[in-house]
PDB file of C-alpha atoms in Angstrom:
ATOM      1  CA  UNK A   1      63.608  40.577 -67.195  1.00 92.00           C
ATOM      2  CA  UNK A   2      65.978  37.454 -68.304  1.00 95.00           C
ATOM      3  CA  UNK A   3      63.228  37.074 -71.748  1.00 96.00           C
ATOM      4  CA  UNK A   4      64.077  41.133 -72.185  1.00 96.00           C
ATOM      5  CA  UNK A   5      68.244  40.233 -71.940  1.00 96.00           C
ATOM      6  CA  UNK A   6      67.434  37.294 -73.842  1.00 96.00           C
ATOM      7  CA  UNK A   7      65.892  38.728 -76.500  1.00 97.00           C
ATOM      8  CA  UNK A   8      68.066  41.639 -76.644  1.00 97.00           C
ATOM      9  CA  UNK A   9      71.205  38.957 -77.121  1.00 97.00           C
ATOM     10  CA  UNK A  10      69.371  37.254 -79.648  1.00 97.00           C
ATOM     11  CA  UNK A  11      68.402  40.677 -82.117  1.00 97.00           C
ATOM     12  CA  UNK A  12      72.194  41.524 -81.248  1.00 98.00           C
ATOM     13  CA  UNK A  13      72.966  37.996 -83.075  1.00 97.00           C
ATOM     14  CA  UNK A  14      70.612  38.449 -85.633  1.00 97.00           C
ATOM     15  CA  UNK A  15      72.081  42.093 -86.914  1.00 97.00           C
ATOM     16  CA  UNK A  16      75.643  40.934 -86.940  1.00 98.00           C
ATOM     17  CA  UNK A  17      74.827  38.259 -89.104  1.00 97.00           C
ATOM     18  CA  UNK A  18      73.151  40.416 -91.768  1.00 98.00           C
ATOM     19  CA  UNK A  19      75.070  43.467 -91.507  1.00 97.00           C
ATOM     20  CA  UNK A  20      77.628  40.696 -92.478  1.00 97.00           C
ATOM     21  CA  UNK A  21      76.224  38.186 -94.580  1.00 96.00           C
ATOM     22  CA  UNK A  22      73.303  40.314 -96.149  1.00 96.00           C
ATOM     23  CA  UNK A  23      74.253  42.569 -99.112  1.00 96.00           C
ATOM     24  CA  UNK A  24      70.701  44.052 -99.183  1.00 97.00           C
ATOM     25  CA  UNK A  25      71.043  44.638 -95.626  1.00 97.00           C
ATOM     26  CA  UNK A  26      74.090  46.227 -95.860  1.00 98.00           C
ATOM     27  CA  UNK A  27      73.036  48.364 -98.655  1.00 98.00           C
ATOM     28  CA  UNK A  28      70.384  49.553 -96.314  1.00 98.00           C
ATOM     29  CA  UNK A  29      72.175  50.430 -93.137  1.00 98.00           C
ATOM     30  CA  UNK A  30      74.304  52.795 -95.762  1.00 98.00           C
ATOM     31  CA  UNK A  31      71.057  54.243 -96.341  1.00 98.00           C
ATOM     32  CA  UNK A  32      70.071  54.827 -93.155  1.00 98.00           C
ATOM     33  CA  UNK A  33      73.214  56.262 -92.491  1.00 98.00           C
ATOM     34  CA  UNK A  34      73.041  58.617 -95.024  1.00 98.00           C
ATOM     35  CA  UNK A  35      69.686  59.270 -94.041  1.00 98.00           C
ATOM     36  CA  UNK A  36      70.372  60.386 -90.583  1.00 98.00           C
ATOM     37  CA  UNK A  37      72.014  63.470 -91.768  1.00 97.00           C
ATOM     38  CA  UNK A  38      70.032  64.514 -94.800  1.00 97.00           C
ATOM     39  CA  UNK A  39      66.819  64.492 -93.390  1.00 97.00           C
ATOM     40  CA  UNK A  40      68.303  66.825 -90.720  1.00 95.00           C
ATOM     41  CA  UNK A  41      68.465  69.532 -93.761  1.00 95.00           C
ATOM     42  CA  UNK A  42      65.441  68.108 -95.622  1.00 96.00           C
ATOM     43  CA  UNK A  43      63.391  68.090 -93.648  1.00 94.00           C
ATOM     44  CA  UNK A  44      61.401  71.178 -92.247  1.00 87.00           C
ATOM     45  CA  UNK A  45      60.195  69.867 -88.604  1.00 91.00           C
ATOM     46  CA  UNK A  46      61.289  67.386 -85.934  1.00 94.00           C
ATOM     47  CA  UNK A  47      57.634  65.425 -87.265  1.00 95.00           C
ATOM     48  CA  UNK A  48      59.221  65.765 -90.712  1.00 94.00           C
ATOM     49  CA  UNK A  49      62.344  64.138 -89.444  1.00 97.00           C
ATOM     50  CA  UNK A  50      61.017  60.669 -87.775  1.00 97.00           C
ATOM     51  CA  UNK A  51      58.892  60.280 -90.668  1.00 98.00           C
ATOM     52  CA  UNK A  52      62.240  60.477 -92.864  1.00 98.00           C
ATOM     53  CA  UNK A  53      64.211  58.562 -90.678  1.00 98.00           C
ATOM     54  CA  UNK A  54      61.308  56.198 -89.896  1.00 98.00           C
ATOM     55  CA  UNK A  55      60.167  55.486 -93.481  1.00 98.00           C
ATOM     56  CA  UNK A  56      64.345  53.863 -93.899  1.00 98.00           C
ATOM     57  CA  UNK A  57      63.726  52.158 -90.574  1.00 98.00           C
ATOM     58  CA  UNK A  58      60.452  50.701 -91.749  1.00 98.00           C
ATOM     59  CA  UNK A  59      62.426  49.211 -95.035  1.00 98.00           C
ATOM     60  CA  UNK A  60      65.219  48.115 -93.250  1.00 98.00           C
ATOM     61  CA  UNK A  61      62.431  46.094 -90.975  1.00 98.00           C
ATOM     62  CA  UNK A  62      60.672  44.810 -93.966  1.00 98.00           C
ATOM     63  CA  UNK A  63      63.843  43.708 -95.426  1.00 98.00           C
ATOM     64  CA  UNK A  64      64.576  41.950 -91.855  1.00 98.00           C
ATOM     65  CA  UNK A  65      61.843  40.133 -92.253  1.00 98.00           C
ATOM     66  CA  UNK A  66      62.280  38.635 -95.503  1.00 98.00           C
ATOM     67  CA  UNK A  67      65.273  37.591 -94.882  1.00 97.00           C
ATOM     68  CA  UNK A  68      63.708  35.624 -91.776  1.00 97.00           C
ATOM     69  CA  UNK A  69      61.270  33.974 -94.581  1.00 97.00           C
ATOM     70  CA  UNK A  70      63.677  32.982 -97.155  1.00 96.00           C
ATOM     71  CA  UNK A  71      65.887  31.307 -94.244  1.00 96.00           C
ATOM     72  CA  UNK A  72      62.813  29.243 -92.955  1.00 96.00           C
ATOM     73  CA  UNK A  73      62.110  28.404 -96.678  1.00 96.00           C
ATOM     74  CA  UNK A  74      65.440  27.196 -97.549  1.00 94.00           C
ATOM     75  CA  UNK A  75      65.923  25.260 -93.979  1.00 95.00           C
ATOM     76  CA  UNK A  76      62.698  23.407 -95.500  1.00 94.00           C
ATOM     77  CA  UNK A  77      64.154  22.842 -99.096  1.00 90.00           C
ATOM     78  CA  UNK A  78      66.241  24.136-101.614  1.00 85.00           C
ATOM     79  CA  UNK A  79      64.328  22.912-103.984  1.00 89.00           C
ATOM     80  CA  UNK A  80      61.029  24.689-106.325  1.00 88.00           C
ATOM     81  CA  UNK A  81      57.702  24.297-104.367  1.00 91.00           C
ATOM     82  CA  UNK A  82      55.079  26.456-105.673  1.00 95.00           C
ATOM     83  CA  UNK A  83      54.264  27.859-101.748  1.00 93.00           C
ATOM     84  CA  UNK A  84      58.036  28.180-101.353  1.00 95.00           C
ATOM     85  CA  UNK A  85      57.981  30.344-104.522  1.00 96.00           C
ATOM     86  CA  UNK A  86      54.830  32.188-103.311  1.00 97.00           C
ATOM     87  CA  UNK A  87      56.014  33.086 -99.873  1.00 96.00           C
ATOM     88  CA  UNK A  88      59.607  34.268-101.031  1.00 96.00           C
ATOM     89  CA  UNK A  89      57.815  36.204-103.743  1.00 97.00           C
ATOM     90  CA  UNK A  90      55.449  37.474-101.133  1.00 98.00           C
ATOM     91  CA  UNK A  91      58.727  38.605 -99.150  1.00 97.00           C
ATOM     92  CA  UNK A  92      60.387  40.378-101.786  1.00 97.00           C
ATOM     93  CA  UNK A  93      56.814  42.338-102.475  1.00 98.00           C
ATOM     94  CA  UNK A  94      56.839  43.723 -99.068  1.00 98.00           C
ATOM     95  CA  UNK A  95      60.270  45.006 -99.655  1.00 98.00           C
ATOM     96  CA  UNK A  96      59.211  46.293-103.238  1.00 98.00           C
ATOM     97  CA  UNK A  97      56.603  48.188-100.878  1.00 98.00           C
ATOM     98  CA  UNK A  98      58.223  50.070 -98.713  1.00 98.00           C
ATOM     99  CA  UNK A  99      60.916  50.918-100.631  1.00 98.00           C
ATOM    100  CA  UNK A 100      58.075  52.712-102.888  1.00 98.00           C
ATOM    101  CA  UNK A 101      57.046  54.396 -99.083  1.00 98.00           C
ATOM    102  CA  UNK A 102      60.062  55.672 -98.502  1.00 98.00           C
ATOM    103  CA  UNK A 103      60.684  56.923-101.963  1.00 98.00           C
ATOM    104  CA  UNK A 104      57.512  58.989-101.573  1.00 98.00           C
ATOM    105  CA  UNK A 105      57.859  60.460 -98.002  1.00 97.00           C
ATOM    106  CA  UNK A 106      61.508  61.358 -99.232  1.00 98.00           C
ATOM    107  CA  UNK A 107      60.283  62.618-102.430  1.00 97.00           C
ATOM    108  CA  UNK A 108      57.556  64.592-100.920  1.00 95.00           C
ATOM    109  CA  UNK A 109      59.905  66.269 -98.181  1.00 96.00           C
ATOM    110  CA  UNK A 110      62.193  67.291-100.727  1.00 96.00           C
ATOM    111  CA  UNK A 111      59.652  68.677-103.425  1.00 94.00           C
ATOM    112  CA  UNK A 112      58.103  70.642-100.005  1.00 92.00           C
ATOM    113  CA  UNK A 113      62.198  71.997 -99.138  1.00 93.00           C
ATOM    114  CA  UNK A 114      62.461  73.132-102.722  1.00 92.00           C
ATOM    115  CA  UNK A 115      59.371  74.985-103.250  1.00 91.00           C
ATOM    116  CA  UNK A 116      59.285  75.846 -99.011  1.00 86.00           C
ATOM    117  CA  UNK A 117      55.951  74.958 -98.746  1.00 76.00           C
ATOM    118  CA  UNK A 118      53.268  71.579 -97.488  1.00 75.00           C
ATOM    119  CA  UNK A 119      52.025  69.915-100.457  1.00 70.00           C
TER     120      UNK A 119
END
């Protein structure tokens, strides 16, 4: 139970210090928030709803995560290195990724709210 607490305390730690430090993060908690109520009215099932809400909860986890590679890179060096390069590159793909995701879910539920029917 104490590894549960513990790593509770430690994701506690690790959101304060984006939702302060992290403009991107920041810019996606917004989002979210935003997100919470809209896909209430966009969407046209409780199904439809976690998939809205999910697809900004799946960015906000890939952004999470490349924030935890660019810190491990830079705590190696600050300077160019080719894999360095790679991996943050690699990082900022994944966002690039799922921000195109949830573009398309929220695209799709909103073409299928103005038209009232599944595409």
């Amino acid at each position: 139970m104490q590894r549960l607490v513990d790593a509770f305390v430690n994701s506690v730690r690790a959101f304060r210090r984006l939702a302060a430090t992290e403009t991107a993060f920041q810019q996606e908690l917004l989002l979210l928030a935003l997100a919470l109520p809209a896909g209430w009215f966009i969407s046209v099932s409780w199904r439809g709803y976690a998939l809205l809400v999910g697809a900004v909860l799946l960015l906000i986890m890939v952004e999470v995560l490349n924030t935890g590679i660019e810190a491990a890179c830079d705590a190696i060096s600050r300077e160019f290195h080719i894999d360095i390069q790679l991996a943050k590159d690699c990082g900022s793909l994944a966002v690039l990724i799922s921000i195109v995701i949830a573009g398309g879910v929220w695209g799709i539920a909103i073409i299928e709210r103005i038209i009232g029917a599944p595409i």
